[in-house]
Amino acid sequence: MVVRKGRPDPAARAGAVLQVLAGRPVAEICGEHRIGEAEFGRWREEFFTEHGPRIEAAISSRPAAGRGELASLFTVPGKRAETLRVAQEMIEVLPIPVFFKSRDGKYLGVNKAWEAFFGVPRSEFVGKAVHDLYPQSPAVADKHYAMDQELWRNPGSQSYEIPVVTRAGHIRHTIYYKATFKEADGEVVGLIGTIIDITQRKEAEQGQSIEYAITRLLAEAHTIEEAMPVVIRTLCEGLGYAYGARWVHEPKEHILRCVESWCENDPAVEAFREFSTRRIETRPESPGGLNRRVWVTGEPVWMPDVTLETKLQRSASAQKAGLRSAFGFPILVGGEFYGVMEFFAHTARPRDERVIEIAQTAGIQIGQFIARLQAEAALRDANDELARQAQELMRSNSELQQFAYVASHDLQEPLRMISSYTQLLLRRYGDHFDKEAREFMDYVVDGAARMKQLIEDILAYSRVGTRGREFKMVKSETALKKALVNLRAAIEADGATVTHDPLPEVEGDEVQLTQLFQNFIGNALKFKGAGAPRVHVSVAEVPRAWEFAVRDSGIGIDSQYFDRIFMVFQRLHSKGEYPGTGIGLAICKKVVDRHGGRIRVESQPGQGSTFFFTLPRNQGEVNGRS
Amino acid sequence: MADRDRAAPPVEILLVEDNPGDVRLTKEALKEGKVYNNLHWAKDGVEALEFLKRQGKHAKAPRPDIILLDLNLPKKDGREVLALIKKDSDLKQIPVVVLTTSEAEEDVLKSYELHANCYVTKPVDLEKFIHVVQSIDRFWLTVVTLPPNGN
């Protein structure tokens, strides 16, 4: 009701909105008595309205349907009244919620934004005190009341943070700003207030703090079992859930088993937790309760009210524990279903995408954590396997060395016996042998000599790997010159010319590099074409390596043999044509392999051959050197 | 230097060698040489040491002027025998020629580390073998002046 001046009852100060007064019965505004004593006409009245303090208004009344009806109402022209009118209109259209309270703590009025914010019409506020408005949340009402009292004691302004619940049941985080207002005589007669909705910021902070807490927990944990109980608790407490659990899929048995759970300190919920986590979920034909539905659909499942869930087997026991809503979401590891996280809360909750998003983010973090652990375990296994193989390699290498030694000593000894005593026979009794016997003896001696050569060659071949020296910076020109010194006799005998470009310094085993040049040039001399042999050694830069080329003027090689010539004991010619066991290029290949390079040949029969080999410019980049 | 007089006492050679074929070859080679010698044979490392220390059946063994030592021997191998000889203040003066099939670098190095007087690889070829044995013979027994034998 609009209250006329002089009425002492402050409770009667609540009333209708000024603007809607027009057209309503005068009696409703001014009281029956006024109709009786006043003729229809115009007069002045002073009101309190929900929009503010006293308003001076001019009333014009005329008869209608036998009753006095308010024809028009307007504020009296004047500075104060005009200010008030403008203020009221402004407040009404302000996009932020605003309210007025009288000195006794009752709502005088609210604006449109306020109605919209709470989803409650203003008629339900006006004339009510906070304790009438929040019967379900005495703590909220107490807080508002206490803050009002504080403001009456110390007039001025104040602000405080408080969560409020809208008609739809949503919790909004707000900051209340309130200030007192005074009469002209300085008496504090009421307060005006507004609220700022900080729900979004609050929720983002909450989401971030949950995400951060889980990130930290997972980063510090070494096992999933260590991390999960605290992760579940963090999610429960952060999102307002009383119980949470992790279920893991066991592919062999095709079941879901609860591995960790947490619940608040409440015997009833504890009982539900025990009942719930003892169960084993088997995969249903069709989506079933909570975590089985998550399992089958691979999607989050939200249950606003478990009393409505006919397929939830735990519905009755949840209700017994005072649990009303639930949700669950899947954990995927590397895209594969791994398990389910489920949560139960005391209150019924409409589907909340924000909660689902926070939970999903946590689910992704957990999935990545598990994937990381699995990758680490796989890496450990691989490392163990590698270590085992390295050990095996060392063992087989040392066996090979042993073999080389055995070959060098024990195989040669019987060979020496055969060869020496055959020779001794020839020496002492040669005169008694006929021509045929001598020929046979020659074959024995020759066979023993070739056998010895083979043994020595295979030894030399095996020693490339087992007797190699540490790599050092070597002038490849020095290695070439040493090879030429070793070959001097043959070079002079054949009248060969060996030329070379300036050669670089390389990292490698000088003895083996010398052997490399020696074998290539030795071959060039051995397989010489018509005329004096010519050999030229050049080098080119290729990405990350030097490519050496040894070009000769020899007989050349048919391209079908390009691969074969680098294999052990592979020969292209009979012993009668060219001597040798066929080890030289195999040793070259092994030396180049050991240096992390590549070897190849370009040749045409009759056109000479060019052997190419690369040596890495930086040996540090080469793996697996032996 | 002139060949030693036949009237002079024979040179005592200890051949430590497990292969009878090699022993015989060595004997044949020495036979063709010009040095008057007594070749004693120890078939393994243990026997070599018994000979040198005049133990057991070698109680009356002469002190050798030179030792030809194979490396790979049964019971106690040539490296151990070499080490023991060169640690023994009495025996270490006797020149030890390592005569072995092995061309392995580590055997050569190891032998010299153990103070072998020289290292010779047995050639496969008979002619060369005879030449080597005779070279040893000639060098160590006619060219080199050895410490007085305490026999």
mmCIF file of N, CA and C in Angstrom, chain A residues 82-152:
data_model
loop_
_atom_site.group_PDB
_atom_site.id
_atom_site.type_symbol
_atom_site.label_atom_id
_atom_site.label_comp_id
_atom_site.label_asym_id
_atom_site.label_seq_id
_atom_site.Cartn_x
_atom_site.Cartn_y
_atom_site.Cartn_z
ATOM 1 N N GLU A 82 11.411 15.989 -8.766
ATOM 2 C CA GLU A 82 11.906 15.687 -10.114
ATOM 3 C C GLU A 82 13.116 14.767 -10.034
ATOM 4 N N THR A 83 14.009 15.075 -9.125
ATOM 5 C CA THR A 83 15.201 14.253 -8.918
ATOM 6 C C THR A 83 14.800 12.823 -8.613
ATOM 7 N N LEU A 84 13.803 12.718 -7.746
ATOM 8 C CA LEU A 84 13.373 11.382 -7.348
ATOM 9 C C LEU A 84 12.787 10.608 -8.522
ATOM 10 N N ARG A 85 11.977 11.304 -9.305
ATOM 11 C CA ARG A 85 11.349 10.623 -10.429
ATOM 12 C C ARG A 85 12.402 10.094 -11.400
ATOM 13 N N VAL A 86 13.367 10.945 -11.697
ATOM 14 C CA VAL A 86 14.444 10.543 -12.599
ATOM 15 C C VAL A 86 15.197 9.350 -12.003
ATOM 16 N N ALA A 87 15.451 9.437 -10.710
ATOM 17 C CA ALA A 87 16.183 8.354 -10.045
ATOM 18 C C ALA A 87 15.410 7.052 -10.137
ATOM 19 N N GLN A 88 14.099 7.151 -9.923
ATOM 20 C CA GLN A 88 13.301 5.919 -9.973
ATOM 21 C C GLN A 88 13.312 5.290 -11.354
ATOM 22 N N GLU A 89 13.167 6.132 -12.330
ATOM 23 C CA GLU A 89 13.152 5.586 -13.689
ATOM 24 C C GLU A 89 14.487 4.964 -14.050
ATOM 25 N N MET A 90 15.512 5.662 -13.626
ATOM 26 C CA MET A 90 16.850 5.142 -13.914
ATOM 27 C C MET A 90 17.084 3.797 -13.239
ATOM 28 N N ILE A 91 16.709 3.746 -12.003
ATOM 29 C CA ILE A 91 16.915 2.499 -11.239
ATOM 30 C C ILE A 91 16.144 1.359 -11.886
ATOM 31 N N GLU A 92 14.921 1.688 -12.311
ATOM 32 C CA GLU A 92 14.093 0.644 -12.894
ATOM 33 C C GLU A 92 14.748 0.047 -14.152
ATOM 34 N N VAL A 93 15.367 0.911 -14.935
ATOM 35 C CA VAL A 93 15.936 0.397 -16.191
ATOM 36 C C VAL A 93 17.388 -0.056 -16.037
ATOM 37 N N LEU A 94 17.949 0.152 -14.856
ATOM 38 C CA LEU A 94 19.339 -0.300 -14.669
ATOM 39 C C LEU A 94 19.446 -1.797 -14.913
ATOM 40 N N PRO A 95 20.503 -2.228 -15.576
ATOM 41 C CA PRO A 95 20.608 -3.672 -15.848
ATOM 42 C C PRO A 95 21.065 -4.473 -14.619
ATOM 43 N N ILE A 96 21.416 -3.784 -13.545
ATOM 44 C CA ILE A 96 21.842 -4.551 -12.371
ATOM 45 C C ILE A 96 20.730 -4.532 -11.320
ATOM 46 N N PRO A 97 20.620 -5.618 -10.565
ATOM 47 C CA PRO A 97 19.537 -5.725 -9.584
ATOM 48 C C PRO A 97 19.700 -4.674 -8.469
ATOM 49 N N VAL A 98 18.589 -4.019 -8.112
ATOM 50 C CA VAL A 98 18.614 -3.020 -7.036
ATOM 51 C C VAL A 98 17.419 -3.268 -6.114
ATOM 52 N N PHE A 99 17.635 -3.029 -4.814
ATOM 53 C CA PHE A 99 16.523 -3.170 -3.853
ATOM 54 C C PHE A 99 16.568 -2.020 -2.844
ATOM 55 N N PHE A 100 15.417 -1.784 -2.225
ATOM 56 C CA PHE A 100 15.327 -0.806 -1.124
ATOM 57 C C PHE A 100 14.821 -1.521 0.099
ATOM 58 N N LYS A 101 15.312 -1.086 1.259
ATOM 59 C CA LYS A 101 14.760 -1.626 2.496
ATOM 60 C C LYS A 101 14.439 -0.462 3.420
ATOM 61 N N SER A 102 13.428 -0.667 4.211
ATOM 62 C CA SER A 102 13.114 0.351 5.211
ATOM 63 C C SER A 102 13.950 0.108 6.464
ATOM 64 N N ARG A 103 13.853 1.041 7.354
ATOM 65 C CA ARG A 103 14.672 1.009 8.566
ATOM 66 C C ARG A 103 14.423 -0.253 9.380
ATOM 67 N N ASP A 104 13.246 -0.832 9.243
ATOM 68 C CA ASP A 104 12.940 -2.052 10.019
ATOM 69 C C ASP A 104 13.342 -3.327 9.273
ATOM 70 N N GLY A 105 14.022 -3.189 8.138
ATOM 71 C CA GLY A 105 14.598 -4.360 7.484
ATOM 72 C C GLY A 105 13.687 -5.016 6.465
ATOM 73 N N LYS A 106 12.561 -4.367 6.163
ATOM 74 C CA LYS A 106 11.673 -4.976 5.163
ATOM 75 C C LYS A 106 11.881 -4.345 3.797
ATOM 76 N N TYR A 107 11.706 -5.170 2.755
ATOM 77 C CA TYR A 107 11.901 -4.690 1.383
ATOM 78 C C TYR A 107 10.827 -3.698 1.036
ATOM 79 N N LEU A 108 11.246 -2.545 0.561
ATOM 80 C CA LEU A 108 10.289 -1.547 0.081
ATOM 81 C C LEU A 108 10.044 -1.740 -1.403
ATOM 82 N N GLY A 109 11.049 -2.152 -2.097
ATOM 83 C CA GLY A 109 10.885 -2.351 -3.533
ATOM 84 C C GLY A 109 12.146 -2.910 -4.172
ATOM 85 N N VAL A 110 11.998 -3.410 -5.393
ATOM 86 C CA VAL A 110 13.130 -3.920 -6.175
ATOM 87 C C VAL A 110 12.925 -3.496 -7.626
ATOM 88 N N ASN A 111 13.978 -3.587 -8.450
ATOM 89 C CA ASN A 111 13.799 -3.236 -9.861
ATOM 90 C C ASN A 111 13.637 -4.485 -10.736
ATOM 91 N N LYS A 112 13.453 -4.253 -12.026
ATOM 92 C CA LYS A 112 13.216 -5.372 -12.956
ATOM 93 C C LYS A 112 14.365 -6.359 -12.973
ATOM 94 N N ALA A 113 15.581 -5.808 -12.941
ATOM 95 C CA ALA A 113 16.761 -6.669 -13.010
ATOM 96 C C ALA A 113 16.811 -7.608 -11.801
ATOM 97 N N TRP A 114 16.364 -7.080 -10.682
ATOM 98 C CA TRP A 114 16.324 -7.902 -9.458
ATOM 99 C C TRP A 114 15.347 -9.061 -9.636
ATOM 100 N N GLU A 115 14.179 -8.751 -10.151
ATOM 101 C CA GLU A 115 13.174 -9.802 -10.393
ATOM 102 C C GLU A 115 13.745 -10.877 -11.310
ATOM 103 N N ALA A 116 14.410 -10.397 -12.353
ATOM 104 C CA ALA A 116 14.943 -11.335 -13.339
ATOM 105 C C ALA A 116 16.047 -12.196 -12.724
ATOM 106 N N PHE A 117 16.863 -11.564 -11.883
ATOM 107 C CA PHE A 117 17.993 -12.288 -11.312
ATOM 108 C C PHE A 117 17.517 -13.457 -10.441
ATOM 109 N N PHE A 118 16.531 -13.179 -9.595
ATOM 110 C CA PHE A 118 16.077 -14.238 -8.683
ATOM 111 C C PHE A 118 14.988 -15.107 -9.290
ATOM 112 N N GLY A 119 14.399 -14.610 -10.369
ATOM 113 C CA GLY A 119 13.286 -15.355 -10.952
ATOM 114 C C GLY A 119 12.055 -15.272 -10.048
ATOM 115 N N VAL A 120 11.953 -14.171 -9.284
ATOM 116 C CA VAL A 120 10.867 -14.011 -8.312
ATOM 117 C C VAL A 120 10.222 -12.639 -8.567
ATOM 118 N N PRO A 121 8.865 -12.541 -8.651
ATOM 119 C CA PRO A 121 8.233 -11.234 -8.873
ATOM 120 C C PRO A 121 8.394 -10.328 -7.654
ATOM 121 N N ARG A 122 8.375 -9.019 -7.909
ATOM 122 C CA ARG A 122 8.679 -8.077 -6.826
ATOM 123 C C ARG A 122 7.656 -8.142 -5.703
ATOM 124 N N SER A 123 6.406 -8.557 -6.052
ATOM 125 C CA SER A 123 5.380 -8.631 -5.015
ATOM 126 C C SER A 123 5.779 -9.589 -3.884
ATOM 127 N N GLU A 124 6.646 -10.562 -4.222
ATOM 128 C CA GLU A 124 7.054 -11.514 -3.189
ATOM 129 C C GLU A 124 8.131 -10.956 -2.275
ATOM 130 N N PHE A 125 8.742 -9.851 -2.690
ATOM 131 C CA PHE A 125 9.775 -9.247 -1.839
ATOM 132 C C PHE A 125 9.201 -8.154 -0.943
ATOM 133 N N VAL A 126 8.375 -7.335 -1.598
ATOM 134 C CA VAL A 126 7.947 -6.115 -0.918
ATOM 135 C C VAL A 126 7.211 -6.451 0.380
ATOM 136 N N GLY A 127 7.640 -5.844 1.438
ATOM 137 C CA GLY A 127 7.020 -6.046 2.732
ATOM 138 C C GLY A 127 7.609 -7.204 3.516
ATOM 139 N N LYS A 128 8.578 -7.942 2.881
ATOM 140 C CA LYS A 128 9.151 -9.110 3.572
ATOM 141 C C LYS A 128 10.511 -8.769 4.168
ATOM 142 N N ALA A 129 10.852 -9.506 5.221
ATOM 143 C CA ALA A 129 12.187 -9.393 5.811
ATOM 144 C C ALA A 129 13.022 -10.590 5.334
ATOM 145 N N VAL A 130 14.374 -10.513 5.500
ATOM 146 C CA VAL A 130 15.232 -11.584 4.936
ATOM 147 C C VAL A 130 14.873 -12.954 5.457
ATOM 148 N N HIS A 131 14.490 -13.049 6.713
ATOM 149 C CA HIS A 131 14.195 -14.382 7.256
ATOM 150 C C HIS A 131 12.932 -14.975 6.652
ATOM 151 N N ASP A 132 12.030 -14.090 6.124
ATOM 152 C CA ASP A 132 10.859 -14.601 5.423
ATOM 153 C C ASP A 132 11.265 -15.119 4.046
ATOM 154 N N LEU A 133 12.336 -14.541 3.487
ATOM 155 C CA LEU A 133 12.710 -14.865 2.109
ATOM 156 C C LEU A 133 13.555 -16.122 2.009
ATOM 157 N N TYR A 134 14.329 -16.411 3.012
ATOM 158 C CA TYR A 134 15.234 -17.567 2.919
ATOM 159 C C TYR A 134 14.976 -18.581 4.021
ATOM 160 N N PRO A 135 13.742 -19.132 4.078
ATOM 161 C CA PRO A 135 13.488 -20.105 5.152
ATOM 162 C C PRO A 135 14.400 -21.333 5.032
ATOM 163 N N GLN A 136 14.843 -21.663 3.786
ATOM 164 C CA GLN A 136 15.672 -22.865 3.574
ATOM 165 C C GLN A 136 17.138 -22.610 3.912
ATOM 166 N N SER A 137 17.536 -21.348 3.908
ATOM 167 C CA SER A 137 18.943 -21.040 4.136
ATOM 168 C C SER A 137 19.089 -20.062 5.298
ATOM 169 N N PRO A 138 18.864 -20.543 6.504
ATOM 170 C CA PRO A 138 18.933 -19.636 7.650
ATOM 171 C C PRO A 138 20.293 -18.932 7.744
ATOM 172 N N ALA A 139 21.331 -19.610 7.281
ATOM 173 C CA ALA A 139 22.667 -19.010 7.382
ATOM 174 C C ALA A 139 22.758 -17.763 6.506
ATOM 175 N N VAL A 140 22.153 -17.844 5.292
ATOM 176 C CA VAL A 140 22.178 -16.705 4.377
ATOM 177 C C VAL A 140 21.381 -15.553 4.980
ATOM 178 N N ALA A 141 20.193 -15.875 5.512
ATOM 179 C CA ALA A 141 19.340 -14.848 6.111
ATOM 180 C C ALA A 141 20.054 -14.192 7.303
ATOM 181 N N ASP A 142 20.690 -15.029 8.129
ATOM 182 C CA ASP A 142 21.416 -14.512 9.303
ATOM 183 C C ASP A 142 22.486 -13.517 8.882
ATOM 184 N N LYS A 143 23.171 -13.882 7.829
ATOM 185 C CA LYS A 143 24.271 -13.050 7.362
ATOM 186 C C LYS A 143 23.746 -11.676 6.916
ATOM 187 N N HIS A 144 22.676 -11.710 6.070
ATOM 188 C CA HIS A 144 22.100 -10.451 5.588
ATOM 189 C C HIS A 144 21.623 -9.607 6.774
ATOM 190 N N TYR A 145 20.953 -10.269 7.703
ATOM 191 C CA TYR A 145 20.386 -9.556 8.847
ATOM 192 C C TYR A 145 21.493 -8.891 9.661
ATOM 193 N N ALA A 146 22.521 -9.654 9.927
ATOM 194 C CA ALA A 146 23.641 -9.140 10.720
ATOM 195 C C ALA A 146 24.290 -7.955 10.012
ATOM 196 N N MET A 147 24.421 -8.068 8.683
ATOM 197 C CA MET A 147 25.061 -6.984 7.936
ATOM 198 C C MET A 147 24.163 -5.732 7.949
ATOM 199 N N ASP A 148 22.835 -5.930 7.873
ATOM 200 C CA ASP A 148 21.903 -4.795 7.960
ATOM 201 C C ASP A 148 22.068 -4.083 9.310
ATOM 202 N N GLN A 149 22.113 -4.892 10.361
ATOM 203 C CA GLN A 149 22.239 -4.316 11.709
ATOM 204 C C GLN A 149 23.511 -3.492 11.816
ATOM 205 N N GLU A 150 24.544 -4.027 11.236
ATOM 206 C CA GLU A 150 25.829 -3.345 11.250
ATOM 207 C C GLU A 150 25.702 -1.969 10.564
ATOM 208 N N LEU A 151 24.939 -1.968 9.474
ATOM 209 C CA LEU A 151 24.787 -0.735 8.697
ATOM 210 C C LEU A 151 23.937 0.290 9.459
ATOM 211 N N TRP A 152 22.933 -0.194 10.151
ATOM 212 C CA TRP A 152 22.109 0.743 10.955
ATOM 213 C C TRP A 152 22.961 1.356 12.054
#
